[in-house]
mmCIF file of C-alpha atoms in Angstrom:
data_model
loop_
_atom_site.group_PDB
_atom_site.id
_atom_site.type_symbol
_atom_site.label_atom_id
_atom_site.label_comp_id
_atom_site.label_asym_id
_atom_site.label_seq_id
_atom_site.Cartn_x
_atom_site.Cartn_y
_atom_site.Cartn_z
ATOM 1 C CA MET A 1 -19.970 68.172 -176.629
ATOM 2 C CA VAL A 2 -20.132 64.665 -175.170
ATOM 3 C CA GLU A 3 -22.856 63.772 -172.688
ATOM 4 C CA LEU A 4 -23.890 60.450 -171.165
ATOM 5 C CA LYS A 5 -27.043 60.320 -169.055
ATOM 6 C CA ASN A 6 -27.710 57.330 -166.769
ATOM 7 C CA VAL A 7 -25.918 54.999 -169.194
ATOM 8 C CA ASN A 8 -25.689 51.264 -168.618
ATOM 9 C CA VAL A 9 -24.162 48.657 -170.928
ATOM 10 C CA HIS A 10 -24.954 45.021 -170.224
ATOM 11 C CA TYR A 11 -23.482 42.340 -172.481
ATOM 12 C CA SER A 12 -25.253 39.062 -173.227
ATOM 13 C CA SER A 13 -22.352 37.257 -171.561
ATOM 14 C CA GLY A 14 -23.648 38.630 -168.276
ATOM 15 C CA VAL A 15 -21.037 41.372 -167.902
ATOM 16 C CA ASP A 16 -22.169 44.794 -166.722
ATOM 17 C CA ALA A 17 -19.534 46.793 -168.611
ATOM 18 C CA LEU A 18 -20.811 50.238 -167.617
ATOM 19 C CA GLN A 19 -23.106 51.110 -164.736
ATOM 20 C CA ASP A 20 -25.042 54.351 -164.266
ATOM 21 C CA ILE A 21 -22.579 56.577 -166.107
ATOM 22 C CA ASN A 22 -23.272 60.309 -166.026
ATOM 23 C CA LEU A 23 -20.637 62.330 -167.833
ATOM 24 C CA ARG A 24 -20.344 65.644 -169.642
ATOM 25 C CA ILE A 25 -17.320 66.774 -171.662
ATOM 26 C CA ASN A 26 -17.627 70.318 -172.947
ATOM 27 C CA ASP A 27 -16.352 71.582 -176.272
ATOM 28 C CA GLY A 28 -12.648 72.423 -176.116
ATOM 29 C CA GLU A 29 -11.779 70.154 -173.187
ATOM 30 C CA PHE A 30 -8.887 67.689 -173.006
ATOM 31 C CA VAL A 31 -9.800 64.655 -170.929
ATOM 32 C CA PHE A 32 -7.813 61.598 -169.880
ATOM 33 C CA ILE A 33 -9.821 58.395 -169.354
ATOM 34 C CA VAL A 34 -7.914 55.973 -167.118
ATOM 35 C CA GLY A 35 -8.596 52.672 -165.389
ATOM 36 C CA GLU A 36 -7.331 49.136 -165.071
ATOM 37 C CA SER A 37 -7.970 46.446 -167.673
ATOM 38 C CA GLY A 38 -11.649 45.518 -167.621
ATOM 39 C CA ALA A 39 -12.692 48.787 -165.986
ATOM 40 C CA GLY A 40 -14.940 49.758 -168.907
ATOM 41 C CA LYS A 41 -12.670 52.060 -170.945
ATOM 42 C CA SER A 42 -13.055 50.099 -174.181
ATOM 43 C CA THR A 43 -16.823 49.943 -173.837
ATOM 44 C CA LEU A 44 -16.949 53.695 -173.225
ATOM 45 C CA MET A 45 -14.959 54.304 -176.411
ATOM 46 C CA LYS A 46 -17.235 51.959 -178.364
ATOM 47 C CA LEU A 47 -20.213 53.919 -177.086
ATOM 48 C CA LEU A 48 -18.720 57.218 -178.254
ATOM 49 C CA LEU A 49 -17.992 55.711 -181.677
ATOM 50 C CA ARG A 50 -21.470 54.117 -181.831
ATOM 51 C CA GLU A 51 -19.973 50.648 -182.155
ATOM 52 C CA VAL A 52 -22.276 49.586 -179.322
ATOM 53 C CA ALA A 53 -25.531 51.104 -178.097
ATOM 54 C CA PRO A 54 -26.378 51.605 -174.435
ATOM 55 C CA THR A 55 -28.611 49.031 -172.795
ATOM 56 C CA SER A 56 -30.275 51.978 -171.097
ATOM 57 C CA GLY A 57 -29.667 55.698 -170.866
ATOM 58 C CA ARG A 58 -28.754 58.244 -173.532
ATOM 59 C CA VAL A 59 -25.514 59.167 -175.304
ATOM 60 C CA PHE A 60 -25.000 62.473 -177.123
ATOM 61 C CA VAL A 61 -21.901 63.294 -179.197
ATOM 62 C CA ASN A 62 -21.489 66.304 -181.504
ATOM 63 C CA GLY A 63 -25.215 66.958 -181.461
ATOM 64 C CA TYR A 64 -26.152 63.371 -182.338
ATOM 65 C CA ASN A 65 -28.330 61.229 -180.087
ATOM 66 C CA LEU A 66 -26.395 57.978 -180.466
ATOM 67 C CA SER A 67 -29.050 56.003 -178.637
ATOM 68 C CA LYS A 68 -31.380 56.496 -181.623
ATOM 69 C CA LEU A 69 -28.853 56.589 -184.469
ATOM 70 C CA LYS A 70 -29.323 53.982 -187.201
ATOM 71 C CA GLY A 71 -28.188 53.042 -190.688
ATOM 72 C CA ASN A 72 -26.350 55.540 -192.857
ATOM 73 C CA LYS A 73 -26.666 58.215 -190.177
ATOM 74 C CA ILE A 74 -24.047 56.309 -188.168
ATOM 75 C CA ALA A 75 -21.512 56.745 -190.978
ATOM 76 C CA LYS A 76 -22.345 60.445 -191.213
ATOM 77 C CA PHE A 77 -21.864 60.815 -187.460
ATOM 78 C CA ARG A 78 -18.478 59.073 -187.529
ATOM 79 C CA ARG A 79 -17.224 61.559 -190.094
ATOM 80 C CA SER A 80 -17.763 64.285 -187.475
ATOM 81 C CA ILE A 81 -15.099 62.802 -185.199
ATOM 82 C CA GLY A 82 -11.455 61.834 -185.600
ATOM 83 C CA VAL A 83 -10.121 58.585 -184.140
ATOM 84 C CA VAL A 84 -6.537 57.652 -183.261
ATOM 85 C CA PHE A 85 -5.917 53.984 -182.533
ATOM 86 C CA GLN A 86 -3.134 52.240 -180.648
ATOM 87 C CA ASP A 87 -2.167 50.124 -183.669
ATOM 88 C CA PHE A 88 -2.183 53.057 -186.148
ATOM 89 C CA ARG A 89 -4.396 51.231 -188.699
ATOM 90 C CA LEU A 90 -2.649 52.741 -191.687
ATOM 91 C CA ILE A 91 -3.113 51.124 -195.100
ATOM 92 C CA GLN A 92 0.277 49.578 -195.826
ATOM 93 C CA GLU A 93 -0.132 49.668 -199.618
ATOM 94 C CA LEU A 94 -0.663 53.449 -199.616
ATOM 95 C CA ASN A 95 1.855 56.165 -198.884
ATOM 96 C CA VAL A 96 1.363 58.789 -196.186
ATOM 97 C CA TYR A 97 -0.346 61.277 -198.490
ATOM 98 C CA GLU A 98 -2.679 58.597 -199.869
ATOM 99 C CA ASN A 99 -3.610 57.318 -196.402
ATOM 100 C CA ILE A 100 -4.929 60.740 -195.459
ATOM 101 C CA ALA A 101 -6.486 61.460 -198.847
ATOM 102 C CA PHE A 102 -8.345 58.137 -198.628
ATOM 103 C CA VAL A 103 -10.327 59.356 -195.606
ATOM 104 C CA LEU A 104 -11.303 62.522 -197.448
ATOM 105 C CA ARG A 105 -12.349 60.639 -200.567
ATOM 106 C CA ILE A 106 -14.653 58.435 -198.483
ATOM 107 C CA ALA A 107 -16.236 61.637 -197.176
ATOM 108 C CA ASP A 108 -16.795 62.741 -200.809
ATOM 109 C CA GLN A 109 -14.556 65.765 -200.465
ATOM 110 C CA PRO A 110 -13.641 67.450 -203.787
ATOM 111 C CA MET A 111 -10.157 66.862 -205.156
ATOM 112 C CA LYS A 112 -9.264 70.541 -204.838
ATOM 113 C CA PHE A 113 -9.976 70.399 -201.109
ATOM 114 C CA ILE A 114 -8.002 67.160 -200.719
ATOM 115 C CA LYS A 115 -4.936 68.675 -202.411
ATOM 116 C CA GLN A 116 -5.060 71.572 -199.946
ATOM 117 C CA ARG A 117 -6.034 69.693 -196.800
ATOM 118 C CA VAL A 118 -3.552 66.805 -196.884
ATOM 119 C CA PRO A 119 -0.400 68.991 -196.988
ATOM 120 C CA TYR A 120 -1.944 71.210 -194.309
ATOM 121 C CA VAL A 121 -2.479 68.418 -191.768
ATOM 122 C CA LEU A 122 0.907 66.879 -192.595
ATOM 123 C CA ASN A 123 2.507 70.215 -191.793
ATOM 124 C CA LEU A 124 0.654 70.285 -188.475
ATOM 125 C CA VAL A 125 2.264 66.989 -187.442
ATOM 126 C CA GLU A 126 5.621 67.971 -189.006
ATOM 127 C CA LEU A 127 5.663 65.154 -191.553
ATOM 128 C CA ALA A 128 5.292 66.978 -194.855
ATOM 129 C CA HIS A 129 8.671 65.559 -195.904
ATOM 130 C CA LYS A 130 7.330 62.006 -195.465
ATOM 131 C CA ALA A 131 4.303 62.422 -197.754
ATOM 132 C CA ARG A 132 5.526 59.826 -200.272
ATOM 133 C CA SER A 133 6.786 57.307 -197.722
ATOM 134 C CA ARG A 134 5.020 54.025 -197.006
ATOM 135 C CA PRO A 135 4.034 53.215 -193.397
ATOM 136 C CA LYS A 136 6.688 50.477 -193.139
ATOM 137 C CA GLU A 137 9.341 53.104 -193.827
ATOM 138 C CA LEU A 138 8.306 55.142 -190.792
ATOM 139 C CA SER A 139 9.079 54.784 -187.101
ATOM 140 C CA GLY A 140 6.263 53.991 -184.670
ATOM 141 C CA GLY A 141 6.130 57.611 -183.568
ATOM 142 C CA GLU A 142 5.926 58.820 -187.166
ATOM 143 C CA GLN A 143 3.151 56.345 -187.947
ATOM 144 C CA GLN A 144 1.159 57.637 -184.997
ATOM 145 C CA ARG A 145 1.673 61.206 -186.207
ATOM 146 C CA VAL A 146 0.261 60.146 -189.583
ATOM 147 C CA ALA A 147 -2.684 58.596 -187.761
ATOM 148 C CA ILE A 148 -3.263 61.891 -185.946
ATOM 149 C CA ALA A 149 -3.062 63.791 -189.237
ATOM 150 C CA ARG A 150 -5.611 61.385 -190.689
ATOM 151 C CA ALA A 151 -7.889 61.974 -187.680
ATOM 152 C CA LEU A 152 -7.648 65.723 -188.354
ATOM 153 C CA ALA A 153 -8.378 65.396 -192.067
ATOM 154 C CA ASN A 154 -12.093 66.195 -191.883
ATOM 155 C CA ASP A 155 -11.533 68.991 -189.340
ATOM 156 C CA PRO A 156 -13.496 67.238 -186.577
ATOM 157 C CA GLY A 157 -14.659 68.978 -183.442
ATOM 158 C CA LEU A 158 -13.756 65.900 -181.400
ATOM 159 C CA ILE A 159 -10.790 63.532 -181.472
ATOM 160 C CA ILE A 160 -10.913 60.225 -179.623
ATOM 161 C CA ALA A 161 -7.454 58.769 -178.982
ATOM 162 C CA ASP A 162 -7.574 55.154 -177.786
ATOM 163 C CA GLU A 163 -4.226 54.255 -176.160
ATOM 164 C CA PRO A 164 -2.345 56.328 -178.793
ATOM 165 C CA THR A 165 1.029 55.802 -177.088
ATOM 166 C CA GLY A 166 0.681 52.065 -176.524
ATOM 167 C CA ASN A 167 2.828 50.957 -179.472
ATOM 168 C CA ILE A 168 5.567 53.567 -179.508
ATOM 169 C CA ASP A 169 8.785 54.233 -177.633
ATOM 170 C CA PRO A 170 8.022 55.598 -174.143
ATOM 171 C CA LYS A 171 10.208 58.648 -174.822
ATOM 172 C CA LEU A 172 8.034 59.504 -177.831
ATOM 173 C CA SER A 173 4.821 59.136 -175.849
ATOM 174 C CA TYR A 174 5.235 62.612 -174.395
ATOM 175 C CA GLU A 175 5.658 64.080 -177.890
ATOM 176 C CA ILE A 176 2.430 62.443 -179.069
ATOM 177 C CA VAL A 177 0.466 63.748 -176.077
ATOM 178 C CA GLU A 178 1.990 67.206 -176.510
ATOM 179 C CA LEU A 179 0.877 67.136 -180.148
ATOM 180 C CA LEU A 180 -2.657 66.231 -179.047
ATOM 181 C CA LYS A 181 -2.471 69.014 -176.465
ATOM 182 C CA GLU A 182 -1.491 71.492 -179.175
ATOM 183 C CA ILE A 183 -4.415 70.347 -181.312
ATOM 184 C CA ASN A 184 -6.638 70.856 -178.275
ATOM 185 C CA ARG A 185 -5.276 74.373 -177.745
ATOM 186 C CA CYS A 186 -6.486 75.153 -181.265
ATOM 187 C CA GLY A 187 -10.045 74.353 -180.158
ATOM 188 C CA THR A 188 -10.511 70.625 -180.832
ATOM 189 C CA THR A 189 -11.967 68.529 -178.012
ATOM 190 C CA VAL A 190 -9.716 65.562 -177.187
ATOM 191 C CA VAL A 191 -10.647 62.444 -175.229
ATOM 192 C CA MET A 192 -7.644 60.211 -174.624
ATOM 193 C CA VAL A 193 -7.794 56.728 -173.124
ATOM 194 C CA THR A 194 -4.556 55.588 -171.524
ATOM 195 C CA HIS A 195 -3.148 53.235 -168.928
ATOM 196 C CA GLU A 196 0.119 55.178 -168.706
ATOM 197 C CA HIS A 197 -0.195 56.956 -165.384
ATOM 198 C CA ASP A 198 3.186 58.693 -165.758
ATOM 199 C CA LEU A 199 1.812 60.574 -168.770
ATOM 200 C CA VAL A 200 -1.289 61.592 -166.870
ATOM 201 C CA LYS A 201 0.740 62.815 -163.893
ATOM 202 C CA HIS A 202 3.080 64.735 -166.180
ATOM 203 C CA PHE A 203 0.409 66.593 -168.147
ATOM 204 C CA GLY A 204 -2.408 66.781 -165.612
ATOM 205 C CA GLY A 205 -5.794 68.233 -166.500
ATOM 206 C CA ARG A 206 -9.172 66.555 -166.229
ATOM 207 C CA ILE A 207 -8.806 62.922 -165.220
ATOM 208 C CA ILE A 208 -11.713 60.459 -165.272
ATOM 209 C CA ASN A 209 -11.087 57.079 -163.650
ATOM 210 C CA LEU A 210 -13.234 54.046 -164.372
ATOM 211 C CA ASP A 211 -13.365 51.075 -162.028
ATOM 212 C CA GLY A 212 -15.744 48.159 -162.371
ATOM 213 C CA GLY A 213 -17.784 50.006 -164.972
ATOM 214 C CA SER A 214 -18.348 53.077 -162.808
ATOM 215 C CA ILE A 215 -16.748 56.513 -162.624
ATOM 216 C CA THR A 216 -14.831 56.661 -159.344
ATOM 217 C CA PHE A 217 -12.875 59.882 -159.934
ATOM 218 C CA ASP A 218 -13.477 62.956 -162.086
ATOM 219 C CA GLU A 219 -11.268 65.889 -161.167
ATOM 220 C CA ASN A 220 -8.814 68.404 -162.567
ATOM 221 C CA ILE A 221 -5.280 67.930 -161.292
ATOM 222 C CA GLY A 222 -2.101 69.907 -161.822
ATOM 223 C CA GLY A 223 0.575 68.395 -164.025
ATOM 224 C CA GLN A 224 4.238 67.970 -163.200
ATOM 225 C CA ASN A 225 5.161 69.850 -166.373
ATOM 226 C CA GLU A 226 3.617 72.996 -164.891
ATOM 227 C CA ASP A 227 6.525 73.130 -162.450
ATOM 228 C CA GLU A 228 9.206 72.558 -165.074
#
């Protein structure tokens, strides 16, 4: 579960990035976060990842009170979520298998578990045949699928996808969102930040719009794909 109570974020530059945010995302939801550049989307994601702390208010994610989280507890918290970035952030020197195994080794998972888990998540994203390939040998869409597999490695209850379709072919964007939707249907909560309104209209669901640091819209809408 994600919950923000009366959250404000004020930067020393004088910018009020978020203002009086009250938000609850229940376990198992799929939520689109939309808004123009500068609306506060990036700050909201940084809050959920505990990269910034609220100036006031409280933030709860996966049972953690992020407003009070410090030190090594932050690292432990971050292992409870999966993150998918726009720029993939794969380690170029490692192959696909090693990129995913690396995340599990950092989490001190036993080798037996790693040998079982990596092929499992690669099968989920239909890239088992690319296990020994390097990132530079993959298309943008394939790299993002690897990034999603990596986010799934520790079996998180929550995945945060920050503009996951921003660096791939528009035609593949729908496949990436459908993959995230399938992961969501298996019980994982997904929060996806995007500026691609065509994707949002196509898939529908819960849409949260930020404008000027405030939530101006939070509703469930029907998707165009429901009529297809």
